[in-house]
């Protein structure tokens, strides 16, 4: 009974690797000196003949290939020829015919992936790609390309515009610096008037427009702590010994191990993230770290009488007060400041959630009145004040504004009360307005949180063009990369005199929080 012929090269390749076996070389047929067929590459180097490859079974069943014999010598016939499946050839087939040859496995024809990738990497060009060399910087990609001379002309115009823009920005910064220096000189020269007219009774500032304008320019540094303490007052009627009593309770709780562990962990973490640029509250080297911890421990114990624990963000408030007010008085000022209705609501946890929502609605109304386009864009992307306003108010802008800008806002905030919190928040959005029209919700949230990568890169490029270096500190002055400094924010706050009305604030409070 005749057996089927062994598989040809096509059938063997199909059986092993499928029909599409990669052939790395083009070959042409030729004749050896002894008349047998062999295949050579297009070049002069001879290629190993397919007849010169034998498949021998070892103990593991692996395939081995032999070397090509020297030119002019033919390979002796195999003594134990095998078929394409590793068995002996069937009878009826003679040596020397093409159908009786032993074909190599598919791996003999393929090129290993690493060598191909290495060859590809060698051929890659370095530097600007061809596309980058010819693409236009002054024309949208969806429009037909410009002529080369027109594109070069427009590129020069664009570069000139960018140069003028940088020069204008530098001039604006110089003007801001000059105005700040002039304002600081005016403040120092007016110390005598502060001591004579304002220090004895700071509350009359609210009744005297001239004194109020003086207060809005900023409190002299040496009078700031004293006037902050007087502006906040002591509505809770706390005694001077209250801090010592609460601090002693906190120390006893720590010694006994009864101080809430979650509050202690949150307190330590909050201090680590407080004003990192100043290095005053660093865990190991901060000179005021222990004072701040003692203050926060006593504040936490005092709140525990109301069933409240520690709230993240309190370390910022305590640190700002501690820098300007001595420790025994800092505790009383902090307790009274955070007991104001708005701050008490945001620090009140779940018990005051309804009040917090009411303040969000109030801010939404003020935003719609003052910045209707921003308000409409936020509504389109479903961005509510809860996405960003809590971060601003709980820390009273310390994480987002430069230190001096924040201190100046606190000067007015401690005097004017809760309404100025929302007025300052609107002033920040006025400064950020050009950046708040992105069509992408995630990008808008990043801008509001001070985490816009595009703004950071733009600030670095601008600093590089000016020959300076920008240093960004995590969790500190996040909006500084947006160009939001003391003078810029204050320009917006002074402009708000035209549209801000205390009557509107009072009406909204009466509508949303009638019991406040």
Coordinates of C-alpha atoms in Angstrom, one line a residue:
X1 CA 0.0 0.0 0.0
X2 CA 1.5 3.3 -1.1
X3 CA 2.1 5.9 1.5
X4 CA 1.5 9.6 1.1
X5 CA 4.5 11.7 0.1
X6 CA 6.2 13.8 2.8
X7 CA 5.1 17.4 3.2
X8 CA 6.6 20.0 1.0
X9 CA 8.2 23.2 2.3
X10 CA 4.9 25.0 2.1
X11 CA 2.9 22.4 3.9
X12 CA 5.6 22.0 6.5
X13 CA 5.8 25.7 7.3
X14 CA 2.0 25.8 7.4
X15 CA 1.9 22.9 9.9
X16 CA 4.6 24.5 12.1
X17 CA 4.1 28.2 12.0
X18 CA 1.0 28.9 9.9
X19 CA 0.8 30.1 6.3
X20 CA 2.5 33.4 6.8
X21 CA 6.0 32.5 7.7
X22 CA 8.3 35.5 7.6
X23 CA 11.0 35.2 4.9
X24 CA 13.9 37.5 5.8
X25 CA 15.9 37.2 2.6
X26 CA 15.2 37.2 -1.1
X27 CA 16.8 34.2 -2.7
X28 CA 17.4 33.0 -6.3
X29 CA 17.9 29.5 -7.5
X30 CA 21.3 28.3 -8.7
X31 CA 23.2 25.2 -9.5
X32 CA 26.2 23.8 -7.6
X33 CA 29.1 22.3 -9.3
X34 CA 27.8 18.8 -8.8
X35 CA 24.4 19.6 -10.4
X36 CA 22.4 19.9 -7.2
X37 CA 20.1 22.8 -6.5
X38 CA 21.0 25.3 -3.8
X39 CA 19.7 28.8 -2.9
X40 CA 21.8 31.9 -2.6
X41 CA 21.2 35.4 -1.4
X42 CA 21.1 38.3 -3.9
X43 CA 24.7 39.1 -2.7
X44 CA 27.8 37.1 -3.4
X45 CA 27.8 35.2 -0.1
X46 CA 26.5 31.6 -0.5
X47 CA 23.5 30.6 1.6
X48 CA 23.3 27.3 3.5
X49 CA 21.6 24.8 1.3
X50 CA 18.3 23.4 2.5
X51 CA 19.8 19.9 1.8
X52 CA 22.6 20.7 4.3
X53 CA 20.2 20.9 7.2
X54 CA 19.5 17.6 9.0
X55 CA 17.0 16.9 11.8
X56 CA 18.5 14.6 14.4
X57 CA 16.6 13.4 17.4
X58 CA 18.5 13.7 20.7
X59 CA 17.3 12.5 24.0
X60 CA 15.2 15.5 24.5
X61 CA 13.8 15.4 21.0
X62 CA 15.3 18.8 20.0
X63 CA 16.4 19.7 16.4
X64 CA 20.0 20.4 15.4
X65 CA 21.3 21.9 12.2
X66 CA 24.7 21.0 10.5
X67 CA 27.1 23.4 8.9
X68 CA 27.4 23.9 5.2
X69 CA 30.2 21.9 3.6
X70 CA 33.0 23.6 1.8
X71 CA 32.4 24.9 -1.7
X72 CA 32.8 22.2 -4.3
X73 CA 32.0 19.3 -2.1
X74 CA 28.6 17.7 -1.9
X75 CA 27.1 16.5 1.3
X76 CA 27.0 12.7 1.6
X77 CA 23.5 11.3 1.8
X78 CA 22.1 10.7 5.2
X79 CA 22.2 7.1 6.4
X80 CA 19.0 7.4 8.3
X81 CA 16.8 9.9 6.5
X82 CA 13.7 11.2 8.3
X83 CA 10.4 12.5 7.1
X84 CA 9.1 15.9 8.1
X85 CA 7.6 14.6 11.4
X86 CA 10.8 13.1 12.6
X87 CA 10.1 9.5 11.5
X88 CA 11.9 7.5 8.8
X89 CA 11.1 8.1 5.2
X90 CA 8.5 6.0 3.6
X91 CA 9.5 3.4 1.0
X92 CA 9.2 4.4 -2.6
X93 CA 11.1 7.7 -2.3
X94 CA 14.6 7.9 -3.6
X95 CA 17.5 9.9 -2.4
X96 CA 18.3 13.1 -4.2
X97 CA 14.7 14.1 -5.2
X98 CA 13.3 17.3 -4.0
X99 CA 10.4 15.6 -2.4
X100 CA 12.7 13.5 -0.2
X101 CA 14.6 16.4 1.3
X102 CA 14.5 17.1 5.0
X103 CA 13.2 20.7 5.5
X104 CA 14.4 22.8 8.4
X105 CA 12.0 24.0 11.0
X106 CA 10.2 27.4 10.7
X107 CA 12.7 29.0 13.2
X108 CA 15.4 28.8 10.5
X109 CA 13.5 31.3 8.4
X110 CA 12.5 33.8 11.1
X111 CA 14.4 36.7 12.6
X112 CA 14.5 37.0 16.4
X113 CA 12.5 40.0 17.8
X114 CA 15.4 41.5 19.8
X115 CA 17.8 41.6 16.9
X116 CA 15.1 43.3 14.8
X117 CA 14.4 45.9 17.4
X118 CA 18.1 46.6 17.9
X119 CA 18.4 47.1 14.1
X120 CA 15.4 49.4 14.2
X121 CA 16.8 51.4 17.1
X122 CA 20.1 51.9 15.2
X123 CA 18.3 53.4 12.3
X124 CA 16.3 55.9 14.4
X125 CA 17.3 59.5 14.0
X126 CA 18.1 61.7 16.9
X127 CA 16.8 65.2 17.4
X128 CA 13.8 66.8 15.7
X129 CA 11.8 64.4 13.6
X130 CA 10.9 65.1 10.0
X131 CA 7.4 66.1 11.0
X132 CA 8.7 68.5 13.6
X133 CA 11.0 70.1 11.0
X134 CA 8.2 70.9 8.6
X135 CA 5.1 71.3 10.7
X136 CA 3.8 74.9 11.0
X137 CA 3.7 76.5 14.4
X138 CA 1.4 79.3 13.2
X139 CA -1.3 77.3 11.4
X140 CA -3.9 74.8 12.7
X141 CA -3.3 71.3 11.6
X142 CA -6.8 70.9 10.0
X143 CA -6.1 73.7 7.5
X144 CA -4.0 73.3 4.3
X145 CA -0.3 74.0 4.7
X146 CA 1.1 77.4 4.0
X147 CA 3.9 78.2 1.6
X148 CA 7.2 77.9 3.2
X149 CA 8.1 81.6 2.9
X150 CA 4.8 82.7 4.3
X151 CA 5.1 80.3 7.2
X152 CA 8.6 81.6 8.1
X153 CA 7.3 85.2 7.9
X154 CA 4.4 84.4 10.2
X155 CA 6.7 82.5 12.6
X156 CA 8.9 85.6 13.0
X157 CA 5.8 87.7 13.7
X158 CA 4.7 85.1 16.3
X159 CA 8.1 85.1 18.0
X160 CA 8.1 88.9 18.1
X161 CA 4.6 88.8 19.7
X162 CA 5.8 86.4 22.3
X163 CA 8.8 88.6 23.1
X164 CA 6.6 91.6 23.5
X165 CA 4.3 89.6 25.7
X166 CA 7.1 88.6 28.0
X167 CA 8.4 92.2 28.1
X168 CA 4.9 93.4 29.1
X169 CA 4.6 90.8 31.8
X170 CA 8.0 91.8 33.2
X171 CA 7.0 95.4 33.2
X172 CA 3.7 94.5 35.0
X173 CA 5.7 92.7 37.7
X174 CA 8.1 95.6 38.1
X175 CA 5.1 98.0 38.5
X176 CA 3.6 95.6 41.1
X177 CA 6.9 95.5 43.0
X178 CA 7.1 99.3 43.0
X179 CA 3.5 99.7 44.2
X180 CA 4.2 97.1 47.0
X181 CA 7.3 98.9 48.1
X182 CA 5.5 102.3 48.1
X183 CA 2.6 100.8 50.1
X184 CA 5.0 99.3 52.7
X185 CA 6.7 102.7 53.1
X186 CA 3.4 104.3 53.6
X187 CA 2.4 101.7 56.2
X188 CA 5.7 102.3 58.1
X189 CA 5.2 106.0 58.0
X190 CA 1.7 105.7 59.4
X191 CA 2.6 103.7 62.5
X192 CA 2.1 106.8 64.7
X193 CA -1.4 107.2 63.4
X194 CA -2.2 103.6 64.0
X195 CA -1.0 103.8 67.6
X196 CA -2.9 107.0 68.2
X197 CA -6.2 106.3 66.5
X198 CA -6.6 102.6 65.8
X199 CA -4.8 100.6 68.6
X200 CA -6.9 102.1 71.5
X201 CA -10.2 101.0 69.8
X202 CA -10.0 99.0 66.6
X203 CA -13.8 98.7 66.3
X204 CA -14.2 102.3 65.4
X205 CA -12.4 101.5 62.1
X206 CA -15.7 100.0 60.9
X207 CA -17.4 103.4 61.4
X208 CA -14.7 105.6 60.0
X209 CA -14.2 105.4 56.2
X210 CA -10.7 107.0 56.4
X211 CA -9.5 104.6 59.1
X212 CA -11.0 101.7 57.2
X213 CA -9.0 102.6 54.1
X214 CA -5.9 102.7 56.2
X215 CA -6.6 99.3 57.7
X216 CA -7.2 97.8 54.2
X217 CA -3.7 98.9 53.1
X218 CA -2.3 96.4 55.6
X219 CA -1.4 96.4 59.3
X220 CA 2.2 97.3 60.3
X221 CA 4.1 94.1 61.1
X222 CA 4.9 95.0 64.6
X223 CA 1.3 95.8 65.4
X224 CA -0.3 92.9 63.6
X225 CA -0.4 90.3 66.4
X226 CA -1.9 92.8 68.9
X227 CA -4.5 94.1 66.5
X228 CA -5.5 90.6 65.3
X229 CA -6.2 89.6 68.9
X230 CA -8.3 92.8 69.5
X231 CA -10.1 92.4 66.1
X232 CA -11.2 88.8 67.0
X233 CA -12.1 89.7 70.5
X234 CA -13.3 87.2 73.2
X235 CA -17.0 86.6 72.7
X236 CA -16.6 83.2 74.5
X237 CA -15.5 85.0 77.6
X238 CA -12.6 82.6 78.1
X239 CA -10.2 83.2 80.9
X240 CA -6.4 83.4 80.6
X241 CA -6.1 80.1 82.5
X242 CA -8.1 78.2 80.0
X243 CA -5.1 77.3 77.9
X244 CA -3.2 75.9 80.9
X245 CA -6.1 73.8 82.0
X246 CA -6.8 72.3 78.6
X247 CA -3.1 71.7 78.0
X248 CA -2.8 69.8 81.3
X249 CA -5.8 67.6 80.4
X250 CA -4.2 66.8 77.1
X251 CA -0.9 65.8 78.7
X252 CA -2.6 63.6 81.2
X253 CA -4.6 61.9 78.3
X254 CA -1.3 61.3 76.4
X255 CA 0.4 59.8 79.5
X256 CA -2.6 57.5 80.2
X257 CA -3.0 56.5 76.5
X258 CA -6.6 57.8 76.4
X259 CA -6.0 60.6 73.9
X260 CA -7.8 59.5 70.6
X261 CA -5.3 57.9 68.4
X262 CA -7.0 59.0 65.1
X263 CA -6.9 62.6 66.3
X264 CA -3.3 62.4 67.2
X265 CA -2.3 60.9 63.8
X266 CA -4.3 63.6 62.0
X267 CA -2.7 66.3 64.1
X268 CA 0.8 65.2 63.3
X269 CA 0.0 64.9 59.6
X270 CA -1.6 68.3 59.5
X271 CA 1.5 69.9 61.1
X272 CA 3.7 68.2 58.5
X273 CA 1.8 69.9 55.7
X274 CA 1.6 73.4 57.4
X275 CA 3.6 76.3 55.7
X276 CA 6.4 74.0 54.4
X277 CA 8.2 76.9 52.8
X278 CA 8.9 78.5 56.2
X279 CA 10.4 75.4 57.8
X280 CA 9.1 76.5 61.2
X281 CA 7.0 73.5 61.8
X282 CA 9.2 70.8 60.4
X283 CA 8.9 67.5 62.3
X284 CA 12.6 67.3 63.3
X285 CA 14.0 70.8 62.8
X286 CA 11.1 73.1 63.2
X287 CA 11.7 75.7 65.9
X288 CA 7.9 76.2 66.6
X289 CA 6.8 72.6 66.1
X290 CA 6.3 71.8 69.8
X291 CA 4.5 75.1 70.5
X292 CA 2.1 74.3 67.6
X293 CA 1.5 70.8 68.9
X294 CA 0.8 72.0 72.4
X295 CA -1.7 74.5 71.0
X296 CA -3.5 72.0 68.9
X297 CA -3.7 69.4 71.7
X298 CA -5.3 71.9 74.0
X299 CA -7.7 73.0 71.2
X300 CA -8.7 69.4 70.6
X301 CA -9.4 68.8 74.3
X302 CA -11.5 72.0 74.5
X303 CA -13.6 70.8 71.5
X304 CA -14.0 67.3 73.0
X305 CA -16.4 68.9 75.5
X306 CA -18.7 69.6 72.5
X307 CA -18.3 66.1 71.2
X308 CA -16.0 67.2 68.3
X309 CA -12.6 65.9 67.4
X310 CA -9.6 67.2 65.5
X311 CA -10.3 68.7 62.0
X312 CA -7.6 68.7 59.3
X313 CA -6.7 72.3 58.5
X314 CA -6.7 73.6 62.1
X315 CA -2.8 73.4 62.1
X316 CA -2.8 76.2 59.4
X317 CA -4.9 78.5 61.5
X318 CA -2.9 77.8 64.6
X319 CA 0.4 78.3 62.8
X320 CA -0.6 81.7 61.3
X321 CA -1.8 82.9 64.7
X322 CA 1.2 81.5 66.5
X323 CA 3.7 83.4 64.2
X324 CA 2.1 86.7 65.2
X325 CA 0.6 86.2 68.7
X326 CA 2.3 84.7 71.8
X327 CA 1.1 81.2 72.8
X328 CA -1.1 81.9 75.9
X329 CA -3.1 84.4 73.9
X330 CA -3.1 82.3 70.7
X331 CA -5.3 79.7 72.2
X332 CA -8.0 82.2 73.2
X333 CA -7.9 83.9 69.7
X334 CA -8.0 80.6 67.9
X335 CA -11.0 79.4 69.9
X336 CA -13.0 82.6 69.3
X337 CA -12.0 82.8 65.6
X338 CA -13.1 79.3 64.8
X339 CA -16.3 79.8 66.8
X340 CA -17.6 82.4 64.3
X341 CA -20.6 81.0 62.5
X342 CA -19.1 80.2 59.1
X343 CA -15.9 78.7 60.5
X344 CA -17.8 76.8 63.2
X345 CA -20.0 75.3 60.4
X346 CA -17.0 74.1 58.3
X347 CA -15.2 72.8 61.4
X348 CA -18.3 71.2 62.9
X349 CA -18.2 67.8 61.1
X350 CA -21.4 66.0 60.1
X351 CA -23.5 67.9 62.7
X352 CA -23.3 71.1 60.7
X353 CA -23.5 69.6 57.2
X354 CA -26.8 71.5 56.5
X355 CA -25.2 74.8 57.4
X356 CA -22.2 74.1 55.1
X357 CA -24.6 73.3 52.2
X358 CA -26.3 76.6 52.9
X359 CA -23.0 78.5 52.6
X360 CA -22.4 76.7 49.3
X361 CA -25.7 78.0 48.0
X362 CA -24.8 81.5 49.1
X363 CA -21.5 81.4 47.3
X364 CA -23.2 80.0 44.2
X365 CA -25.6 83.0 44.2
X366 CA -22.7 85.5 44.6
X367 CA -20.7 83.8 41.9
X368 CA -23.7 84.0 39.5
X369 CA -24.1 87.7 40.2
X370 CA -20.4 88.7 39.9
X371 CA -19.1 86.2 37.3
X372 CA -22.0 84.9 35.3
X373 CA -19.8 83.3 32.5
X374 CA -17.7 81.4 35.0
X375 CA -20.9 80.3 36.9
X376 CA -22.5 79.1 33.7
X377 CA -19.3 77.1 32.7
X378 CA -19.2 75.5 36.1
X379 CA -22.8 74.5 35.9
X380 CA -22.2 73.0 32.4
X381 CA -19.5 70.8 33.9
X382 CA -21.3 70.1 37.2
X383 CA -18.8 71.8 39.4
X384 CA -20.2 72.9 42.7
X385 CA -18.6 75.0 45.4
X386 CA -18.1 71.9 47.4
X387 CA -15.3 70.9 45.0
X388 CA -13.1 73.8 46.0
X389 CA -14.6 76.2 48.5
X390 CA -14.1 74.0 51.5
X391 CA -10.3 73.8 50.9
X392 CA -10.2 77.6 50.8
X393 CA -12.3 78.4 53.8
X394 CA -11.1 75.7 56.3
X395 CA -7.5 76.8 55.8
X396 CA -8.4 80.4 55.3
X397 CA -6.4 80.5 52.0
X398 CA -3.1 79.6 53.6
X399 CA -2.5 76.6 51.3
X400 CA -3.2 78.6 48.1
X401 CA -1.8 82.1 48.5
X402 CA 1.7 83.4 49.2
X403 CA 2.3 84.0 52.8
X404 CA 2.3 87.9 52.6
X405 CA -0.9 87.9 50.5
X406 CA -2.6 85.6 53.0
X407 CA -1.5 87.7 56.0
X408 CA -2.9 90.9 54.4
X409 CA -6.2 89.1 53.7
X410 CA -6.3 88.0 57.3
X411 CA -5.8 91.7 58.3
X412 CA -9.2 92.6 56.8
X413 CA -10.9 89.2 57.4
X414 CA -10.4 89.3 61.2
X415 CA -12.0 92.7 61.3
X416 CA -14.8 92.4 58.7
X417 CA -16.0 88.9 59.6
X418 CA -17.4 86.0 57.5
X419 CA -18.6 88.2 54.6
X420 CA -15.0 88.9 53.7
X421 CA -14.2 85.2 53.4
X422 CA -16.6 85.0 50.5
X423 CA -15.5 88.3 49.1
X424 CA -11.9 87.1 49.0
X425 CA -12.9 83.8 47.4
X426 CA -14.7 85.7 44.6
X427 CA -11.6 87.8 44.2
X428 CA -9.5 84.7 43.7
X429 CA -11.9 83.5 41.0
X430 CA -11.7 86.9 39.3
X431 CA -7.9 86.4 39.0
X432 CA -8.3 82.8 37.8
X433 CA -11.1 83.7 35.4
X434 CA -9.1 83.3 32.1
X435 CA -8.2 79.8 33.2
X436 CA -11.7 78.7 34.1
X437 CA -13.2 78.2 30.6
X438 CA -11.6 74.8 29.8
X439 CA -14.1 72.4 28.1
X440 CA -12.7 69.6 30.3
X441 CA -14.1 69.1 33.9
X442 CA -11.0 67.4 35.2
X443 CA -8.8 70.2 34.0
X444 CA -11.1 72.8 35.7
X445 CA -10.9 70.9 39.0
X446 CA -7.1 70.7 38.7
X447 CA -6.9 74.5 38.1
X448 CA -9.1 75.2 41.1
X449 CA -7.0 72.9 43.3
X450 CA -3.8 74.5 42.1
X451 CA -2.6 71.3 40.4
X452 CA -2.6 72.4 36.7
X453 CA 0.4 70.8 35.1
X454 CA 0.1 73.2 32.1
X455 CA 0.3 76.2 34.4
X456 CA 3.4 74.8 36.2
X457 CA 5.1 74.1 32.9
X458 CA 4.3 77.6 31.6
X459 CA 5.6 79.2 34.8
X460 CA 8.8 77.2 34.4
X461 CA 9.2 78.3 30.8
X462 CA 8.5 82.0 31.8
X463 CA 11.1 81.7 34.5
X464 CA 13.6 80.1 32.1
X465 CA 13.1 82.9 29.6
X466 CA 13.7 85.5 32.3
X467 CA 16.9 83.8 33.3
X468 CA 15.5 82.8 36.7
X469 CA 14.5 79.5 38.3
X470 CA 11.1 78.7 39.8
X471 CA 10.8 76.6 43.0
X472 CA 7.5 75.1 43.7
X473 CA 6.8 73.9 47.3
X474 CA 4.1 71.2 47.7
X475 CA 1.0 72.3 49.5
X476 CA 2.2 75.9 49.8
X477 CA 1.2 78.9 47.7
X478 CA -0.4 76.7 45.0
X479 CA -1.8 79.7 43.1
X480 CA 1.5 81.4 42.8
X481 CA 2.1 79.6 39.5
X482 CA -1.0 81.5 38.2
X483 CA 0.6 84.8 38.9
X484 CA -1.6 85.3 41.9
X485 CA 0.4 87.5 44.3
X486 CA -0.5 90.1 47.0
X487 CA -0.9 93.0 44.7
X488 CA -2.9 91.1 42.0
X489 CA -5.4 89.8 44.4
X490 CA -5.7 93.1 46.1
X491 CA -6.5 94.9 42.9
X492 CA -9.5 92.6 42.4
X493 CA -10.6 93.1 46.0
X494 CA -10.5 96.9 45.6
X495 CA -12.4 96.6 42.3
X496 CA -15.1 94.6 44.2
X497 CA -16.1 97.8 46.0
X498 CA -18.1 98.6 42.9
X499 CA -20.3 95.5 43.0
X500 CA -20.1 94.1 46.5
X501 CA -22.9 95.1 48.8
X502 CA -23.1 94.1 52.4
X503 CA -26.9 94.2 52.1
X504 CA -26.8 91.4 49.6
X505 CA -24.8 89.3 52.0
X506 CA -27.2 90.0 54.8
X507 CA -30.1 89.1 52.7
X508 CA -28.6 85.8 51.6
X509 CA -27.7 84.9 55.2
X510 CA -31.3 85.7 56.3
X511 CA -32.7 83.6 53.5
X512 CA -30.4 80.5 53.8
X513 CA -29.5 80.6 57.5
X514 CA -32.2 82.4 59.4
X515 CA -31.0 81.1 62.7
X516 CA -27.4 82.2 62.2

